[in-house]
């Protein structure tokens, strides 16, 4: 049987029946046409209707984008002639995870804004999460007070952007120990209160404990009797405040002439206020009554003169019948007590947990003595502030106890950003061929992932779903959904047996103008004629 096709004008002899066969090729190209792999033969001279499959390959630097517009299905059946399956790829946009970085600076300022040391770099373009430390420094005339409001922690981890660590200092209040001072005055009077010589300063506003001495003077017509009851010691040490030394004199007694030659003795004793003997001596022994005698106030290490003893004979006078005792009384010199204090340091967390036991910085140290402490480092913690009521980190000892308290908090570990990738396979009409499943879960942002098209009986892959994530790519924060879309395979129409195509070339009246050719052939140029149209019979 014959039929008329384009330019068919005459009937030729029916050709011998031929076996219907076809070829299938697969090729992999980039969007710009660059071959990624040589063209491969999938089926060669295979019977029409025989099933074929191809596979989605992977290429470094590329990811699958789509099937070419004129591509045969990725999986299907052989048709007569040639079929070309073409996978199209696009360059993988390698977007390396942006490594977030930051800078850390430290500066030291006074409370009034005076810069004690210019800002310096601790970390420059360092990765977020990188650990940094700063140090508490010392400056002459200043002591650490606190971290500035809004300051980054003294020790911590780099954050995105800039961090400024600011130590604030206050001027050291140098409170020198109050130096106790005193003055000593001396005067000379008679036993009835008449002034022989008024008060004159022996020591004026001198430190407590300084030694002083006075002297017994001679006045015409008078002899020394003793120290007044309220007199300070003739010699001694300055105390806080004023001391008054008073020498008392009397008129000399006119000795009576003793025709019988009566005799007397004079003794001198030096004792303490609690009646311990420091020294004694014989001044006159069996001396005539009326004979003059003198004694002297002497010094003893660790003691100071207080007064003449109760009932003492005059320090200087005349021998009387019998025994006379001159008594000088002394007391121990009191060493001024030095005021002292203690300083302790401890390290605790915001909730009171002890990081390091309290330790002694200064013990029984003189008031005004300088002390320093240091900010320590503890794994997993960073310094935040000085404790409420804490003594200064550096300062001067005060009377009593001082406690320096450093407070820390746990270092917060930055949260790692993660994402998930899911893949599912559906048909063009939304039918689920395979339920969505996880490809990557809680994976770090920037991690690479891959998926692949699968084969399903009766279906062939056509494209990626609208809004689908790339088949292969990198994790982003949140969820990515990769969707592969398939369509049902078409059943090829079996060829009509015994029918071959013949192409004839005729004029508008049906007259043959060129030799017929076998098959469905294109138009050709014929001398003296121009092409008008193509006609086909019912068999094509």
Coordinates of C-alpha atoms in Angstrom, one line a residue:
X1 CA 0.0 0.0 0.0
X2 CA 1.3 3.5 -0.8
X3 CA 0.4 7.0 0.4
X4 CA 1.1 10.5 -0.9
X5 CA 3.4 12.8 1.2
X6 CA 5.0 16.1 0.6
X7 CA 6.0 16.5 -3.0
X8 CA 4.9 12.9 -3.8
X9 CA 3.7 12.7 -7.5
X10 CA 4.1 9.1 -8.6
X11 CA 3.8 5.7 -7.1
X12 CA 7.0 3.7 -6.8
X13 CA 7.5 0.1 -6.2
X14 CA 6.8 -0.9 -2.6
X15 CA 10.2 -1.3 -0.8
X16 CA 11.0 -4.4 1.1
X17 CA 9.8 -4.4 4.7
X18 CA 12.5 -3.3 7.2
X19 CA 12.8 -4.0 10.9
X20 CA 11.9 -0.9 13.0
X21 CA 14.9 0.0 15.2
X22 CA 16.2 3.1 16.9
X23 CA 19.2 4.5 18.7
X24 CA 19.4 6.3 22.0
X25 CA 22.3 8.6 23.0
X26 CA 23.0 10.5 26.3
X27 CA 25.1 13.6 26.7
X28 CA 25.9 15.9 29.6
X29 CA 26.5 19.6 28.9
X30 CA 26.8 22.9 30.8
X31 CA 24.3 25.7 30.3
X32 CA 26.8 27.4 27.9
X33 CA 27.0 24.2 25.8
X34 CA 30.3 23.0 27.1
X35 CA 30.4 19.1 27.0
X36 CA 31.0 17.7 30.5
X37 CA 31.3 14.1 29.2
X38 CA 31.6 12.6 25.7
X39 CA 28.3 11.6 24.1
X40 CA 27.5 8.0 25.1
X41 CA 25.5 5.3 23.3
X42 CA 22.6 4.0 25.5
X43 CA 20.9 1.8 22.8
X44 CA 22.2 1.0 19.3
X45 CA 19.9 -0.5 16.7
X46 CA 17.5 -1.5 19.4
X47 CA 13.9 -2.6 18.7
X48 CA 11.3 0.1 18.9
X49 CA 9.6 -0.1 22.3
X50 CA 12.6 -1.5 24.2
X51 CA 13.1 0.2 27.6
X52 CA 16.2 2.3 28.2
X53 CA 17.5 4.2 31.2
X54 CA 20.1 6.9 31.7
X55 CA 21.7 8.3 34.9
X56 CA 22.2 11.7 36.4
X57 CA 25.9 12.1 36.9
X58 CA 27.9 14.4 39.1
X59 CA 30.7 16.7 37.9
X60 CA 33.1 18.7 40.0
X61 CA 32.1 22.3 40.0
X62 CA 28.7 21.7 38.5
X63 CA 25.2 20.8 39.6
X64 CA 22.3 19.4 37.7
X65 CA 19.9 22.1 36.5
X66 CA 17.3 20.6 34.1
X67 CA 16.8 18.4 31.1
X68 CA 17.4 20.2 27.7
X69 CA 14.3 21.6 26.0
X70 CA 14.6 19.1 23.1
X71 CA 15.8 16.2 25.3
X72 CA 14.3 12.8 25.1
X73 CA 13.1 11.5 28.5
X74 CA 15.8 10.5 30.9
X75 CA 14.2 7.0 31.0
X76 CA 11.8 5.7 28.4
X77 CA 11.4 3.4 25.3
X78 CA 13.3 3.3 22.1
X79 CA 11.6 5.0 19.2
X80 CA 12.4 4.6 15.5
X81 CA 15.3 6.8 14.5
X82 CA 17.5 8.6 17.0
X83 CA 16.8 9.9 20.5
X84 CA 19.1 12.3 22.4
X85 CA 18.8 12.5 26.2
X86 CA 20.5 15.7 27.3
X87 CA 21.3 16.6 30.9
X88 CA 22.0 20.3 31.4
X89 CA 24.2 21.5 34.4
X90 CA 25.0 24.8 35.9
X91 CA 28.1 25.9 37.6
X92 CA 28.0 25.3 41.3
X93 CA 27.9 28.6 43.1
X94 CA 30.5 27.8 45.7
X95 CA 29.6 30.2 48.5
X96 CA 32.0 29.5 51.2
X97 CA 30.5 30.1 54.6
X98 CA 31.2 33.7 55.5
X99 CA 33.5 33.5 58.5
X100 CA 32.3 36.1 60.9
X101 CA 35.1 38.1 62.4
X102 CA 35.5 40.8 65.0
X103 CA 37.9 43.1 66.7
X104 CA 38.7 43.6 70.4
X105 CA 40.3 46.7 71.8
X106 CA 41.3 47.6 75.4
X107 CA 41.8 51.0 77.0
X108 CA 42.5 52.4 80.4
X109 CA 40.9 55.6 81.6
X110 CA 40.4 57.6 84.7
X111 CA 36.9 58.4 86.1
X112 CA 37.2 61.9 84.7
X113 CA 37.9 60.6 81.2
X114 CA 41.7 61.1 81.3
X115 CA 43.4 58.4 79.1
X116 CA 45.9 56.5 81.2
X117 CA 47.0 54.4 78.2
X118 CA 45.9 54.8 74.6
X119 CA 43.6 52.2 73.1
X120 CA 45.4 49.1 71.9
X121 CA 44.4 46.1 69.8
X122 CA 43.8 42.8 71.5
X123 CA 42.4 40.9 68.5
X124 CA 42.2 42.1 64.9
X125 CA 39.8 40.4 62.4
X126 CA 39.7 37.3 64.6
X127 CA 37.1 34.6 64.1
X128 CA 33.9 34.9 66.2
X129 CA 34.3 32.7 69.2
X130 CA 38.0 33.1 69.4
X131 CA 39.1 33.6 73.1
X132 CA 40.7 36.8 74.2
X133 CA 42.2 38.1 77.5
X134 CA 43.1 41.5 78.8
X135 CA 45.0 42.5 82.0
X136 CA 44.4 44.8 84.9
X137 CA 47.3 47.2 84.9
X138 CA 48.7 49.6 87.5
X139 CA 49.3 53.3 87.1
X140 CA 51.1 55.6 89.5
X141 CA 48.6 57.6 91.5
X142 CA 45.6 55.6 90.4
X143 CA 43.9 52.4 91.5
X144 CA 41.4 50.3 89.6
X145 CA 37.8 51.2 90.4
X146 CA 35.5 49.2 88.0
X147 CA 34.8 48.2 84.4
X148 CA 33.2 51.0 82.4
X149 CA 29.4 50.8 81.8
X150 CA 29.0 49.0 78.5
X151 CA 32.5 47.6 78.6
X152 CA 33.1 44.2 77.0
X153 CA 34.2 41.6 79.6
X154 CA 37.8 41.7 80.6
X155 CA 38.2 38.2 79.2
X156 CA 35.8 36.5 76.8
X157 CA 35.2 35.5 73.3
X158 CA 35.3 37.6 70.1
X159 CA 31.9 38.7 68.8
X160 CA 31.0 40.0 65.3
X161 CA 32.0 43.7 65.0
X162 CA 33.9 45.6 67.6
X163 CA 34.3 45.1 71.3
X164 CA 35.8 47.6 73.6
X165 CA 37.2 46.6 77.0
X166 CA 37.5 49.6 79.3
X167 CA 39.1 49.6 82.7
X168 CA 38.2 52.7 84.8
X169 CA 40.6 53.9 87.5
X170 CA 40.2 56.5 90.3
X171 CA 42.9 58.6 91.9
X172 CA 44.6 56.9 94.8
X173 CA 43.5 58.6 98.0
X174 CA 46.9 58.8 99.7
X175 CA 45.9 59.2 103.4
X176 CA 49.2 59.4 105.2
X177 CA 49.1 58.0 108.7
X178 CA 48.2 60.8 111.1
X179 CA 51.4 61.5 112.9
X180 CA 50.8 62.1 116.6
X181 CA 52.8 65.0 118.0
X182 CA 53.3 66.6 121.3
X183 CA 55.0 69.5 123.1
X184 CA 57.0 69.7 126.4
X185 CA 57.2 72.9 128.6
X186 CA 59.3 73.5 131.7
X187 CA 58.9 76.1 134.5
X188 CA 60.5 76.8 137.8
X189 CA 58.4 78.0 140.9
X190 CA 58.7 78.3 144.6
X191 CA 56.8 76.1 147.0
X192 CA 54.3 78.9 147.6
X193 CA 53.7 79.2 143.8
X194 CA 55.8 82.2 143.0
X195 CA 57.2 82.0 139.5
X196 CA 61.0 81.9 139.3
X197 CA 61.0 81.2 135.5
X198 CA 57.8 80.8 133.5
X199 CA 57.0 78.0 131.0
X200 CA 59.4 77.7 128.2
X201 CA 59.2 75.1 125.4
X202 CA 61.5 72.2 125.6
X203 CA 60.0 70.4 122.5
X204 CA 57.4 72.0 120.2
X205 CA 55.1 69.8 118.0
X206 CA 57.5 66.9 117.7
X207 CA 56.6 63.3 117.0
X208 CA 55.4 61.2 119.9
X209 CA 58.2 59.1 121.4
X210 CA 60.9 61.6 120.8
X211 CA 63.2 62.0 123.8
X212 CA 63.3 65.2 125.9
X213 CA 65.4 66.4 128.8
X214 CA 65.1 69.3 131.3
X215 CA 67.5 70.5 133.9
X216 CA 67.5 71.7 137.4
X217 CA 68.5 75.3 137.5
X218 CA 70.0 77.4 140.3
X219 CA 68.3 80.5 141.6
X220 CA 69.8 82.9 144.1
X221 CA 68.4 82.6 147.6
X222 CA 66.6 79.3 146.7
X223 CA 67.3 75.6 146.9
X224 CA 65.7 72.9 144.8
X225 CA 63.0 71.1 146.8
X226 CA 61.6 68.6 144.2
X227 CA 59.2 68.2 141.3
X228 CA 55.7 69.3 141.7
X229 CA 53.0 66.6 142.3
X230 CA 51.5 67.2 138.9
X231 CA 54.8 67.6 137.0
X232 CA 55.8 65.5 134.1
X233 CA 59.1 63.7 134.3
X234 CA 62.2 65.9 134.2
X235 CA 63.4 63.6 131.4
X236 CA 61.3 61.3 129.2
X237 CA 59.5 60.9 125.9
X238 CA 57.0 63.1 124.2
X239 CA 53.4 61.9 124.3
X240 CA 50.4 63.0 122.2
X241 CA 49.5 66.4 123.5
X242 CA 51.3 68.7 126.0
X243 CA 53.6 67.8 129.0
X244 CA 54.4 70.3 131.7
X245 CA 57.6 69.8 133.8
X246 CA 57.6 71.8 137.1
X247 CA 60.6 72.3 139.3
X248 CA 59.8 73.5 142.9
X249 CA 62.2 75.5 145.0
X250 CA 62.2 76.7 148.6
X251 CA 64.1 79.2 150.8
X252 CA 67.2 77.6 152.3
X253 CA 67.0 76.7 156.0
X254 CA 69.6 78.4 158.2
X255 CA 71.3 75.6 160.1
X256 CA 71.3 75.8 163.8
X257 CA 74.7 75.6 165.5
X258 CA 74.8 72.3 167.3
X259 CA 77.3 72.7 170.2
X260 CA 77.1 69.0 170.9
X261 CA 78.0 68.2 167.2
X262 CA 74.9 66.2 166.2
X263 CA 75.3 64.1 163.1
X264 CA 73.0 62.9 160.3
X265 CA 72.8 60.7 157.2
X266 CA 71.4 61.3 153.7
X267 CA 70.5 58.5 151.3
X268 CA 69.1 58.6 147.8
X269 CA 66.9 55.9 146.2
X270 CA 65.8 55.5 142.6
X271 CA 62.7 53.4 142.3
X272 CA 59.8 52.6 139.9
X273 CA 56.2 53.4 140.5
X274 CA 55.7 49.8 141.6
X275 CA 58.6 50.2 144.1
X276 CA 61.2 48.2 142.3
X277 CA 64.7 49.6 143.0
X278 CA 66.6 50.9 140.1
X279 CA 69.6 52.2 142.1
X280 CA 70.5 53.6 145.5
X281 CA 73.5 55.5 147.1
X282 CA 74.7 57.1 150.3
X283 CA 74.9 60.9 149.9
X284 CA 76.1 61.9 153.4
X285 CA 77.0 59.6 156.3
X286 CA 77.6 60.9 159.9
X287 CA 77.7 64.4 158.5
X288 CA 77.2 67.4 160.8
X289 CA 73.7 68.7 161.1
X290 CA 73.3 71.7 158.8
X291 CA 75.8 70.6 156.2
X292 CA 74.5 71.0 152.7
X293 CA 73.9 68.0 150.4
X294 CA 72.9 67.6 146.7
X295 CA 71.4 64.7 144.7
X296 CA 70.7 64.4 141.0
X297 CA 68.0 63.0 138.8
X298 CA 69.7 60.3 136.7
X299 CA 68.4 58.4 133.6
X300 CA 67.7 54.7 133.2
X301 CA 67.2 52.9 129.9
X302 CA 63.5 52.2 129.3
X303 CA 62.4 54.5 132.2
X304 CA 61.4 58.1 132.6
X305 CA 61.3 60.2 135.8
X306 CA 57.9 60.8 137.2
X307 CA 58.2 62.6 140.5
X308 CA 59.9 62.8 143.9
X309 CA 58.6 60.0 146.2
X310 CA 55.9 60.7 148.8
X311 CA 57.7 61.8 152.0
X312 CA 61.0 62.2 150.2
X313 CA 63.6 64.5 151.6
X314 CA 64.5 67.5 149.4
X315 CA 66.6 66.6 146.4
X316 CA 69.1 69.2 147.7
X317 CA 69.1 70.5 151.3
X318 CA 70.9 70.4 154.6
X319 CA 71.7 67.4 156.8
X320 CA 69.4 66.9 159.7
X321 CA 69.8 64.9 162.8
X322 CA 69.1 61.2 162.0
X323 CA 68.4 59.7 158.5
X324 CA 67.0 61.5 155.5
X325 CA 65.8 59.7 152.3
X326 CA 65.7 61.3 148.9
X327 CA 63.5 59.3 146.6
X328 CA 63.2 59.7 142.8
X329 CA 60.3 57.8 141.2
X330 CA 60.3 56.5 137.6
X331 CA 57.9 54.6 135.3
X332 CA 58.5 52.5 132.1
X333 CA 58.6 54.4 128.9
X334 CA 55.5 53.5 126.8
X335 CA 56.3 52.7 123.2
X336 CA 53.5 54.2 121.0
X337 CA 51.4 51.4 119.6
X338 CA 51.6 51.2 115.8
X339 CA 48.1 50.8 114.1
X340 CA 47.9 47.8 111.8
X341 CA 45.5 46.2 109.4
X342 CA 44.9 43.1 107.3
X343 CA 44.0 42.7 103.6
X344 CA 42.4 39.5 102.1
X345 CA 41.5 38.7 98.5
X346 CA 39.0 36.1 97.1
X347 CA 37.6 35.1 93.7
X348 CA 33.9 34.2 93.4
X349 CA 31.2 33.8 90.7
X350 CA 28.0 35.9 90.5
X351 CA 26.1 33.2 92.4
X352 CA 28.7 33.1 95.2
X353 CA 30.6 29.9 94.1
X354 CA 34.2 30.2 95.3
X355 CA 36.7 29.9 92.5
X356 CA 39.8 30.4 94.7
X357 CA 39.9 30.3 98.5
X358 CA 40.4 33.6 100.4
X359 CA 44.1 34.3 100.7
X360 CA 46.1 36.8 102.8
X361 CA 47.6 39.8 100.9
X362 CA 48.8 41.8 104.0
X363 CA 48.8 40.7 107.6
X364 CA 49.3 43.0 110.6
X365 CA 50.7 45.6 108.2
X366 CA 51.1 49.2 109.3
X367 CA 48.3 51.5 108.4
X368 CA 49.1 53.3 105.1
X369 CA 51.2 50.4 103.8
X370 CA 50.5 49.9 100.0
X371 CA 49.0 46.6 98.8
X372 CA 48.2 45.2 95.3
X373 CA 46.0 42.3 94.2
X374 CA 45.6 40.8 90.7
X375 CA 42.8 39.6 88.5
X376 CA 43.2 35.9 87.9
X377 CA 42.0 33.7 85.0
X378 CA 39.8 30.7 85.5
X379 CA 38.8 28.2 82.8
X380 CA 35.3 28.7 81.6
X381 CA 34.8 32.0 83.5
X382 CA 35.4 35.7 82.7
X383 CA 35.9 38.7 85.1
X384 CA 32.9 41.0 85.3
X385 CA 33.3 43.4 88.3
X386 CA 34.5 43.9 91.8
X387 CA 32.2 42.6 94.5
X388 CA 29.7 44.9 96.2
X389 CA 31.5 46.4 99.2
X390 CA 34.9 45.1 98.0
X391 CA 38.0 47.0 99.0
X392 CA 39.9 48.6 96.1
X393 CA 42.0 46.1 94.0
X394 CA 45.0 48.2 94.9
X395 CA 45.3 50.6 97.8
X396 CA 46.6 51.3 101.3
X397 CA 46.2 49.3 104.4
X398 CA 43.6 50.6 106.8
X399 CA 43.1 49.7 110.5
X400 CA 41.2 46.5 110.8
X401 CA 40.3 44.1 108.0
X402 CA 39.8 44.8 104.3
X403 CA 38.4 42.3 101.8
X404 CA 39.1 42.5 98.0
X405 CA 36.5 40.5 96.0
X406 CA 36.8 39.7 92.3
X407 CA 33.5 38.5 90.7
X408 CA 33.3 36.3 87.6
X409 CA 30.6 34.8 85.3
X410 CA 30.6 31.7 83.1
X411 CA 31.8 32.3 79.5
X412 CA 28.9 32.0 77.1
X413 CA 29.7 29.7 74.1
X414 CA 28.3 31.1 70.9
X415 CA 25.5 29.0 69.4
X416 CA 26.5 27.3 66.1
X417 CA 24.0 28.0 63.3
X418 CA 22.5 24.9 61.7
X419 CA 20.1 23.8 59.0
X420 CA 18.2 20.8 57.5
X421 CA 17.8 19.5 54.0
X422 CA 14.9 17.3 52.9
X423 CA 14.2 15.6 49.5
X424 CA 11.0 14.2 48.0
X425 CA 9.9 12.8 44.6
X426 CA 6.5 13.8 43.1
X427 CA 4.6 13.7 39.8
X428 CA 3.5 16.7 37.8
X429 CA 0.0 16.4 39.4
X430 CA 1.4 16.3 42.9
X431 CA 1.3 12.5 43.5
X432 CA 4.0 11.5 46.0
X433 CA 6.3 8.9 44.6
X434 CA 8.5 8.8 47.8
X435 CA 7.8 10.5 51.1
X436 CA 10.0 13.4 52.0
X437 CA 13.0 12.3 54.0
X438 CA 16.0 14.0 55.6
X439 CA 19.3 14.4 53.8
X440 CA 21.0 16.4 56.5
X441 CA 19.7 17.4 60.0
X442 CA 21.1 20.0 62.3
X443 CA 24.1 20.3 60.1
X444 CA 26.4 23.3 60.4
X445 CA 25.7 26.2 58.0
X446 CA 28.0 25.9 54.9
X447 CA 28.2 22.0 55.0
X448 CA 27.8 20.5 51.5
X449 CA 24.9 18.2 50.7
X450 CA 24.0 16.1 47.6
X451 CA 20.8 14.5 46.3
X452 CA 20.0 12.4 43.2
X453 CA 17.0 11.6 41.0
X454 CA 15.6 8.1 41.4
X455 CA 13.9 5.7 39.0
X456 CA 10.2 4.8 39.5
X457 CA 8.4 2.2 37.3
X458 CA 6.2 3.9 34.7
X459 CA 7.7 7.4 35.4
X460 CA 10.5 9.5 34.1
X461 CA 12.2 12.5 35.6
X462 CA 11.4 15.8 34.0
X463 CA 12.5 18.7 36.2
X464 CA 13.1 20.2 39.6
X465 CA 10.0 21.4 41.4
X466 CA 9.0 25.1 41.5
X467 CA 10.8 26.6 44.5
X468 CA 13.0 23.6 45.0
X469 CA 16.4 24.0 46.6
X470 CA 19.3 23.0 44.4
X471 CA 19.8 19.3 44.0
X472 CA 23.3 19.8 45.4
X473 CA 24.5 22.7 47.5
X474 CA 25.4 24.1 50.9
X475 CA 23.4 24.1 54.1
X476 CA 21.8 27.4 55.1
X477 CA 20.2 28.3 58.4
X478 CA 16.7 26.8 58.5
X479 CA 15.1 24.2 56.2
X480 CA 15.8 23.4 52.5
X481 CA 13.4 21.2 50.4
X482 CA 14.7 19.5 47.3
X483 CA 11.8 18.4 45.0
X484 CA 12.2 16.1 41.9
X485 CA 9.2 16.1 39.5
X486 CA 8.3 13.1 37.3
X487 CA 5.8 12.3 34.6
X488 CA 4.2 9.1 33.3
X489 CA 6.0 7.4 30.5
X490 CA 4.1 7.6 27.1
X491 CA 3.5 4.3 25.3
X492 CA 4.9 4.5 21.8
X493 CA 2.4 3.9 19.0
X494 CA 3.4 0.7 17.1
X495 CA 4.2 1.3 13.5
X496 CA 1.6 0.5 10.8
X497 CA 2.7 -2.8 9.2
X498 CA 3.4 -2.9 5.4
X499 CA 3.2 0.8 4.9
X500 CA 6.3 2.7 3.7
X501 CA 6.5 6.4 2.8
X502 CA 7.2 7.6 -0.7
X503 CA 8.0 11.3 -1.6
X504 CA 6.7 12.4 -5.0
X505 CA 7.2 15.7 -6.7
X506 CA 4.3 16.9 -8.9
X507 CA 2.9 20.2 -10.4
X508 CA -0.4 21.7 -9.4
X509 CA -2.2 19.5 -11.9
X510 CA -0.7 16.3 -10.5
X511 CA 1.8 15.8 -13.3
X512 CA 5.2 14.1 -12.3
X513 CA 8.0 16.6 -12.6
X514 CA 10.9 14.7 -10.8
X515 CA 11.8 11.2 -9.8
X516 CA 10.1 9.9 -6.6
X517 CA 12.3 9.1 -3.6
X518 CA 11.8 6.5 -0.8
X519 CA 11.0 7.9 2.7
X520 CA 9.7 11.2 4.1
X521 CA 12.1 13.6 2.4
X522 CA 12.3 17.4 2.5
X523 CA 11.5 19.7 -0.5
X524 CA 14.1 20.2 -3.2
X525 CA 14.8 22.7 -5.9
X526 CA 13.4 21.7 -9.4
X527 CA 14.4 23.8 -12.4
X528 CA 11.5 25.8 -13.8
X529 CA 9.3 25.2 -10.7
X530 CA 8.8 26.9 -7.3
X531 CA 7.6 25.1 -4.2
X532 CA 4.0 25.7 -3.2
X533 CA 3.0 23.3 -0.4
X534 CA 3.3 19.8 1.1
X535 CA 0.4 17.4 1.2
X536 CA 0.2 14.1 3.1
X537 CA -2.3 11.2 2.8
X538 CA -4.1 9.5 5.7
X539 CA -1.0 7.4 6.6
X540 CA 1.2 10.5 7.0

